mmCIF file of C-alpha atoms and ligand atoms in Angstrom:
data_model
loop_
_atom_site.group_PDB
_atom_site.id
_atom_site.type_symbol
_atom_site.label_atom_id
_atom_site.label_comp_id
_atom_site.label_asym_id
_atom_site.label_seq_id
_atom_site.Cartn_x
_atom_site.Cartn_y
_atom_site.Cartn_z
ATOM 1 C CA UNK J 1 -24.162 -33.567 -156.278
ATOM 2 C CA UNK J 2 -22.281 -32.500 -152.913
ATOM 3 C CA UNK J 3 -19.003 -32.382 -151.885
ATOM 4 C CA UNK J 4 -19.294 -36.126 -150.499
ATOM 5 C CA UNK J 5 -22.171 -37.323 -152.220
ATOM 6 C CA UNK J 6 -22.119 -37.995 -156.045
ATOM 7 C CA UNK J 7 -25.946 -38.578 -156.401
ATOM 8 C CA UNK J 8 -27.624 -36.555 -158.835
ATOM 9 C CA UNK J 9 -31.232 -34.832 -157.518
ATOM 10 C CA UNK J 10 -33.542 -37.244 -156.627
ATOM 11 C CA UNK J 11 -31.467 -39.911 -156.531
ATOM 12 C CA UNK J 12 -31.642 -39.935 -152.846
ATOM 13 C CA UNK J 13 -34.944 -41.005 -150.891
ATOM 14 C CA UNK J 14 -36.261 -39.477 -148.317
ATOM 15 C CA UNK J 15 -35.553 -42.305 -145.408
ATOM 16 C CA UNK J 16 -32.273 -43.431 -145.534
ATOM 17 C CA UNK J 17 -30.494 -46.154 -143.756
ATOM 18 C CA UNK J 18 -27.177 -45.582 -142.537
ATOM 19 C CA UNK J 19 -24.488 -48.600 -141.987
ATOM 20 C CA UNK J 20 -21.041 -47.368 -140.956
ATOM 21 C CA UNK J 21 -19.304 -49.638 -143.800
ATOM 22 C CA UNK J 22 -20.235 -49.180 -147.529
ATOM 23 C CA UNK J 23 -19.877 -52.620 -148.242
ATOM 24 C CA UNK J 24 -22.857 -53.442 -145.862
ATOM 25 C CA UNK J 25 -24.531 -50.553 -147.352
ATOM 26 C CA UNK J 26 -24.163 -53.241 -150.971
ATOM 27 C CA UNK J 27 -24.836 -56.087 -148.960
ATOM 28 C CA UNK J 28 -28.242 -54.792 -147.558
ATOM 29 C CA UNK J 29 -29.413 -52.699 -151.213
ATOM 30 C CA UNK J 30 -28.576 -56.329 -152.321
ATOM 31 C CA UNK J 31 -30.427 -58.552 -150.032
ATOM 32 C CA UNK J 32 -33.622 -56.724 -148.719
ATOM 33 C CA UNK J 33 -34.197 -53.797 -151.297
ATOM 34 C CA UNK J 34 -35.797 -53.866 -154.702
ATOM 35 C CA UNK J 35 -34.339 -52.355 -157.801
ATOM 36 C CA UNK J 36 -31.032 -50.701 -155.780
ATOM 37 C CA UNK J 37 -29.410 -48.671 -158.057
ATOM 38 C CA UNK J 38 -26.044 -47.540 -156.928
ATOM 39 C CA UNK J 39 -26.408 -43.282 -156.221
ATOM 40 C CA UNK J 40 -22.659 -42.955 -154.853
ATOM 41 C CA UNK J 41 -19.103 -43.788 -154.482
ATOM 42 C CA UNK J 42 -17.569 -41.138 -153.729
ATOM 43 C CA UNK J 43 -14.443 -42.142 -152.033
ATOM 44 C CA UNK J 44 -16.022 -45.691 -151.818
ATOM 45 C CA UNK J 45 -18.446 -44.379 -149.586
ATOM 46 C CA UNK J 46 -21.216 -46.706 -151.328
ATOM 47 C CA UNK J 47 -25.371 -45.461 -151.408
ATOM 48 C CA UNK J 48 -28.264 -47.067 -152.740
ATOM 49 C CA UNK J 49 -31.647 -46.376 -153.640
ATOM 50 C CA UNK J 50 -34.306 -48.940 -154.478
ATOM 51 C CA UNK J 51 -37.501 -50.090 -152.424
ATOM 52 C CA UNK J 52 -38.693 -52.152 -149.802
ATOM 53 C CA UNK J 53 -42.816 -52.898 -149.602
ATOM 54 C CA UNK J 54 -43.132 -50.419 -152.192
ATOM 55 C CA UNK J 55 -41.167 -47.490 -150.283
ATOM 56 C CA UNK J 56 -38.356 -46.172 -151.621
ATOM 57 C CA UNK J 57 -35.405 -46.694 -149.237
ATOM 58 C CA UNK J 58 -31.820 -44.962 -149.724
ATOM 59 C CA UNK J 59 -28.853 -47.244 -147.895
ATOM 60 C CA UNK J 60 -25.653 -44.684 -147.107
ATOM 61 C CA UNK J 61 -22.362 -45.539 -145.824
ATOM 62 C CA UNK J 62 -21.667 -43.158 -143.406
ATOM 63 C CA UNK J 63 -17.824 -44.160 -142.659
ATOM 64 C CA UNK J 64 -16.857 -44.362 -138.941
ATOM 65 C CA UNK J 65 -16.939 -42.472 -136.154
ATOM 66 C CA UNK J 66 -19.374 -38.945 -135.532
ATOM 67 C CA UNK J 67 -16.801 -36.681 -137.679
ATOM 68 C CA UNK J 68 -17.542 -38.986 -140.668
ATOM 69 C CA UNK J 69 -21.371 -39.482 -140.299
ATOM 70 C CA UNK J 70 -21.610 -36.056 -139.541
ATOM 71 C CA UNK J 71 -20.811 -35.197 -143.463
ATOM 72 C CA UNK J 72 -22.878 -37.523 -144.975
ATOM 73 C CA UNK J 73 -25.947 -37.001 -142.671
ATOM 74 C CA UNK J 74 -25.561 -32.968 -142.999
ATOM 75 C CA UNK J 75 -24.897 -33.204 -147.267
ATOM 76 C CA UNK J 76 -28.729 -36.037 -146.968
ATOM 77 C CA UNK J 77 -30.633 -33.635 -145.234
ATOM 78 C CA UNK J 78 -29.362 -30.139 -146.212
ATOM 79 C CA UNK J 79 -28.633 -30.890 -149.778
ATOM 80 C CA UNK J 80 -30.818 -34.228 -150.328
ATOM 81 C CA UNK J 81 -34.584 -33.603 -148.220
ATOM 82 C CA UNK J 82 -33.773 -36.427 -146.287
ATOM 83 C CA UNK J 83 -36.746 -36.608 -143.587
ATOM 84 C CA UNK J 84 -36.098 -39.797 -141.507
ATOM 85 C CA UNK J 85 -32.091 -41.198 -140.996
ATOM 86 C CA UNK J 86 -31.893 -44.386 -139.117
ATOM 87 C CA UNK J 87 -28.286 -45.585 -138.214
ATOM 88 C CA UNK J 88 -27.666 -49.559 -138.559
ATOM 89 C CA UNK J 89 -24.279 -51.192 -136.976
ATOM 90 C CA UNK J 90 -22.596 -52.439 -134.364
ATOM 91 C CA UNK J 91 -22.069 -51.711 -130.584
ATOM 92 C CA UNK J 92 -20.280 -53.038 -127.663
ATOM 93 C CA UNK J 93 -22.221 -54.242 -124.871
ATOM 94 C CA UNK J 94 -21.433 -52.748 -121.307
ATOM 95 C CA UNK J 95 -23.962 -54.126 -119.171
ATOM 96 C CA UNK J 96 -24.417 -58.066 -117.549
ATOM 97 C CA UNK J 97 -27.032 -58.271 -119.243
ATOM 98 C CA UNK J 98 -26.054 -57.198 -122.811
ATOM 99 C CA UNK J 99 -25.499 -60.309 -124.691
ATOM 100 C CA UNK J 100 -24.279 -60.512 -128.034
ATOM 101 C CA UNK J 101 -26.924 -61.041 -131.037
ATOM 102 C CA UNK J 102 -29.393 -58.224 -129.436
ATOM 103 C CA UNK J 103 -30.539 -55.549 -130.360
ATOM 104 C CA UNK J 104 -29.583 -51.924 -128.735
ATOM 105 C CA UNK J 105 -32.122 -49.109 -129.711
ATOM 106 C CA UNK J 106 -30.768 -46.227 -128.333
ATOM 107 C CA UNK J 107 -32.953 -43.241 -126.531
ATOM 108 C CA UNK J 108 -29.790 -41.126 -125.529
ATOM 109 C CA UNK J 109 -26.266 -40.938 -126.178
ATOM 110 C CA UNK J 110 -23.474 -39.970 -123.207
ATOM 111 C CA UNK J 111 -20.181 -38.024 -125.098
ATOM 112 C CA UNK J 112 -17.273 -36.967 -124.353
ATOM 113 C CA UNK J 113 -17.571 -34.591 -127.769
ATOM 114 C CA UNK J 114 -18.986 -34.542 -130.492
ATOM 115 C CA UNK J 115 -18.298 -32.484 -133.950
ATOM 116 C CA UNK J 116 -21.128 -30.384 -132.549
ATOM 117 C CA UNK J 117 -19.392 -29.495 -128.781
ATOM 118 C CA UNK J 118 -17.538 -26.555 -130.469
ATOM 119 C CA UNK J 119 -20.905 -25.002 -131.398
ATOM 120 C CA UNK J 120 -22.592 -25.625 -128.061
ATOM 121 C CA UNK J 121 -19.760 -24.729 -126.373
ATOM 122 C CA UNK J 122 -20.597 -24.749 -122.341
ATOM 123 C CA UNK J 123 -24.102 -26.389 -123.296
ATOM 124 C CA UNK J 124 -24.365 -29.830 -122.459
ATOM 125 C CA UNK J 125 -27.082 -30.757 -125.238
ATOM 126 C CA UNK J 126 -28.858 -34.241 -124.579
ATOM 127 C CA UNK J 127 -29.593 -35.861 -128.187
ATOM 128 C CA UNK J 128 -32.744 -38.071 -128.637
ATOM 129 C CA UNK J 129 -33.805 -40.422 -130.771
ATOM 130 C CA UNK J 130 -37.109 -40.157 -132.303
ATOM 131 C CA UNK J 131 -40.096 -41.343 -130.153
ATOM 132 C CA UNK J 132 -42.172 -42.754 -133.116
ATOM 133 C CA UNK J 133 -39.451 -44.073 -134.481
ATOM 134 C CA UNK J 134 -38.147 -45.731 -131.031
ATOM 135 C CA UNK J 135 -40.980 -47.164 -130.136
ATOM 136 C CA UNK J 136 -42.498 -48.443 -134.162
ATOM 137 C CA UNK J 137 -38.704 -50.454 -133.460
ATOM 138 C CA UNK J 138 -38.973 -52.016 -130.752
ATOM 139 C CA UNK J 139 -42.410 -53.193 -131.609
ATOM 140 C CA UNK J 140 -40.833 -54.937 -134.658
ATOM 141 C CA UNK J 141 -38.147 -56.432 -132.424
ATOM 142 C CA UNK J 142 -40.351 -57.495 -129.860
ATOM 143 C CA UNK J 143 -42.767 -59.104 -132.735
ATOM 144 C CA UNK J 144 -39.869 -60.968 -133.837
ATOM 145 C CA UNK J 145 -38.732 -62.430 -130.712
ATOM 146 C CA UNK J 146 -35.348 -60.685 -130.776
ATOM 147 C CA UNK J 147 -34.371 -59.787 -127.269
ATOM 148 C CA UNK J 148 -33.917 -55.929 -127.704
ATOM 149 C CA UNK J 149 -32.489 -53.195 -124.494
ATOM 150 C CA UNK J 150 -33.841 -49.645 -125.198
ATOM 151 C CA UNK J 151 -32.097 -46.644 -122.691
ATOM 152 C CA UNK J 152 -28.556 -45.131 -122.995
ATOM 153 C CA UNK J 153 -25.331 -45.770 -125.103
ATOM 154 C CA UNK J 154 -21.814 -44.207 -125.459
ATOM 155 C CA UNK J 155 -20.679 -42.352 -128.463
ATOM 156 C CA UNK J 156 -16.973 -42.626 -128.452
ATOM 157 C CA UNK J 157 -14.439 -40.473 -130.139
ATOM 158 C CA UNK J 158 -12.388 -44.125 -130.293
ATOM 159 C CA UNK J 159 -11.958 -47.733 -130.411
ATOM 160 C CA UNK J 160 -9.136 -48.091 -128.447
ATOM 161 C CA UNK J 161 -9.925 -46.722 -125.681
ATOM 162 C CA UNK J 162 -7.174 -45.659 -122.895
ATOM 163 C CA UNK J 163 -9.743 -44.729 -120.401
ATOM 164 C CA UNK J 164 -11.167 -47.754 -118.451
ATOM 165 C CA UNK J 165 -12.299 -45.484 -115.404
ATOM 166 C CA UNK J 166 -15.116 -43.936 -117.689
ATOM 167 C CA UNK J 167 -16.315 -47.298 -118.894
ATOM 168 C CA UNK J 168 -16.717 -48.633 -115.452
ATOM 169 C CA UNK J 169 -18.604 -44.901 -114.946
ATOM 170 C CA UNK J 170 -20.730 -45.501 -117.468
ATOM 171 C CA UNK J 171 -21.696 -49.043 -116.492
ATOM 172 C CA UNK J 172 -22.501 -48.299 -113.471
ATOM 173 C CA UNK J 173 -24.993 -45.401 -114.426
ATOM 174 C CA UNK J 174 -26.708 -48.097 -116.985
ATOM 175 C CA UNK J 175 -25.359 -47.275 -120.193
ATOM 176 C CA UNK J 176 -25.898 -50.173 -122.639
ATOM 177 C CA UNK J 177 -23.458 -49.874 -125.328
ATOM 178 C CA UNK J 178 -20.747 -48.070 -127.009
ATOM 179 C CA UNK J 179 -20.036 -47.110 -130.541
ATOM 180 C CA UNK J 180 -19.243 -44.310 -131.929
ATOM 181 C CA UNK J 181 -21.772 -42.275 -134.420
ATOM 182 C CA UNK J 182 -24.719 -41.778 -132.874
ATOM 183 C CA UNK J 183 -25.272 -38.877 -130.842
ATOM 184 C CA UNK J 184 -24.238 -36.751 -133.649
ATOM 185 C CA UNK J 185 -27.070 -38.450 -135.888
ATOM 186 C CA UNK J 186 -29.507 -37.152 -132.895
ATOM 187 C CA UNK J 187 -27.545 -33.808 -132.867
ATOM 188 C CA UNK J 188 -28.564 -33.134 -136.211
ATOM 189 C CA UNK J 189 -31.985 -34.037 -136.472
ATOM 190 C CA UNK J 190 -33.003 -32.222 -133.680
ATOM 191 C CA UNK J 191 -30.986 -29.254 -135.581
ATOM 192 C CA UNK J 192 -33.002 -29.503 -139.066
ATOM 193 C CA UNK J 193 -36.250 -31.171 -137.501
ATOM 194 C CA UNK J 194 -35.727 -34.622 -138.658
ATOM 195 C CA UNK J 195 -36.740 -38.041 -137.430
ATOM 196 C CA UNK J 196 -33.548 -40.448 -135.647
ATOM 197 C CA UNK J 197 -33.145 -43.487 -134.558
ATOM 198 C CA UNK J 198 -29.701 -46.055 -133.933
ATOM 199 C CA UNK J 199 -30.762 -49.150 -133.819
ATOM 200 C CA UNK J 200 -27.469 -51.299 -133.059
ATOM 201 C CA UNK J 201 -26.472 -55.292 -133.109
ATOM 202 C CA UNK J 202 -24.189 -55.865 -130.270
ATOM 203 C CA UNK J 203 -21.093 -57.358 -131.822
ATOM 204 C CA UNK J 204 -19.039 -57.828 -128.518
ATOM 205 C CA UNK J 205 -19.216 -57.399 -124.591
ATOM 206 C CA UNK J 206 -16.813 -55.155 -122.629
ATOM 207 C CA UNK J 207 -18.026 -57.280 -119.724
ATOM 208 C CA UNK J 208 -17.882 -60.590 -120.725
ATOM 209 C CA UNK J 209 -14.993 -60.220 -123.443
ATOM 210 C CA UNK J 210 -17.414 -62.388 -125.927
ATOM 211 C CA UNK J 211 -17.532 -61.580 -129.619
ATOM 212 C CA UNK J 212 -19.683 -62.754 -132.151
ATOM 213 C CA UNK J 213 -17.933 -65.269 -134.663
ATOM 214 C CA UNK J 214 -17.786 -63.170 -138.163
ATOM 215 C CA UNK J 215 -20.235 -65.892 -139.815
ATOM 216 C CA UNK J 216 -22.969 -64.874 -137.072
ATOM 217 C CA UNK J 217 -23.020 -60.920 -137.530
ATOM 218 C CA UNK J 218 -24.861 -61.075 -140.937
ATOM 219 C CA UNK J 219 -27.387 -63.184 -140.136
ATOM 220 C CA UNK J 220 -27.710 -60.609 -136.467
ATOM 221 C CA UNK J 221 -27.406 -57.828 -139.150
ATOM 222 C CA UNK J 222 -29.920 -58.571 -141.281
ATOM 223 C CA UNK J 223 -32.734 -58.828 -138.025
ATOM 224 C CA UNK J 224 -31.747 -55.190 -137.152
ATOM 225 C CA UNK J 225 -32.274 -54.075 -140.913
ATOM 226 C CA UNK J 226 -35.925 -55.396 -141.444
ATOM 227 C CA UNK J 227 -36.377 -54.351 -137.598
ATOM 228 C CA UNK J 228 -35.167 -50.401 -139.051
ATOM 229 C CA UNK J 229 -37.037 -50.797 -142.329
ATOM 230 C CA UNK J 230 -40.398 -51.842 -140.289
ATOM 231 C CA UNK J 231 -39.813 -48.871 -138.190
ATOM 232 C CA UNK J 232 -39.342 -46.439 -140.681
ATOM 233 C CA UNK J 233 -42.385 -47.872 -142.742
ATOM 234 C CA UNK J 234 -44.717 -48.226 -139.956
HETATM 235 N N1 HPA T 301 -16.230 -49.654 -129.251
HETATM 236 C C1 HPA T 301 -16.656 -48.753 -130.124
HETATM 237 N N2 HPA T 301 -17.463 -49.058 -131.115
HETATM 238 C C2 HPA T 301 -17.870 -50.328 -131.245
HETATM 239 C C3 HPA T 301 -17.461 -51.314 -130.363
HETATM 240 C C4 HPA T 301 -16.598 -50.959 -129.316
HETATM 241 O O1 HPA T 301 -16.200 -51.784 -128.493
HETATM 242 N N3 HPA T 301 -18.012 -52.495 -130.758
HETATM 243 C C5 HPA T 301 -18.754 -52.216 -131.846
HETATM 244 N N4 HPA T 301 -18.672 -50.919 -132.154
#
């Protein structure tokens, strides 16, 4: 047991998946893994560990935004072993091109902060995700004819953003996506010398204002979490 995570020892594997809402944490342990057993609810921040082709697989909540991940993915891998922490949700497309439905696998992350800036003070640290890990994904999307944009995304401190100007920056210099968790994921497995990887369903466009209908994202979802569990298998 940690502070945040009421899992006894062992009762976490050592790849975990990491949706930002515990209820798709349930919804995945009960749709794609065998024998989930639920390992914590700690404030309702549901986990679940059962296996997929044999592996065992842990699925964490890991709330929203970096602060929040930041607890759970420090109490997996300090306190837990975990080895390999892949990140499954949502983003907001900021290119053309984006289109809701794909996939966003993310090889950098642009910040404004991040729960680690007050540690690196003047250092302007670039987080990346696994290579293996990258690359096992997008062979998995590719092989499943989901139309998948690798490069960089935005890890925002918000939703509601105030500051148009730095969107339009960051469009112009290519950046695919926004959401809001994952350079810290990178941050800390380049800290303890574990694998990353964010591999994201775009939900909306900034450009284009488009959304996808609530019925669609689960079916989007569930592509991105047998593209992750390939990856993390391979
Ligand atoms: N902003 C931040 N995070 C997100 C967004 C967004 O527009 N869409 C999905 N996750």
């Amino acid at each position: 047991m940690t502070i945040h995570i009421g899992a006894k020892p062992g009762q976490i594997a050592e790849t975990v998946l990491m949706p930002g809402d515990p209820y798709r944490a349930r919804w995945v342990a009960e749709n794609f893994i065998e024998d989930a057993e639920l390992v914590n609810e700690t404030r309702g921040m549901l986990g679940f560990t059962g296996t997929w082709r044999g592996n065992r697989v842990t699925i964490q909540g890991s709330g929203m935004g970096m602060p929040s991940l930041s607890i759970y993915a420090n109490e997996l891998i300090r306190d837990y072993g975990a080895k390999t922490l892949i990140r499954i949700g949502s983003c907001g497309g900021m290119q053309k091109n984006v289109n809701v439905r794909d996939v966003v696998l993310a090889m950098t992350s642009t910040t404004l902060s991040t729960p680690s800036s007050g540690m690196f003070r003047e250092l302007n640290f670039a987080p990346v995700a696994d290579y293996g890990l990258l690359s096992a994904a997008h062979a998995a999307a590719t092989a499943r004819g989901v139309a998948t944009h690798v490069g960089g995304i935005y890890s925002s401190d918000v939703f509601y953003d105030e500051r148009p100007d730095l969107t339009e920056q960051m469009t112009r210099h290519g950046v695919l996506a926004v959401e809001m968790e994952a350079a810290e994921l990178y941050i800390l497995a380049a800290r303890y010398g574990v694998r990353a990887l964010a591999a994201l369903t775009v939900s909306d466009s900034l450009v284009t204002g488009e959304a996808l209908p609530s019925e669609e994202r689960e079916k989007s979802f569930g592509d991105m979490v047998e593209i992750a569990l390939e990856a993390a298998f391979n």
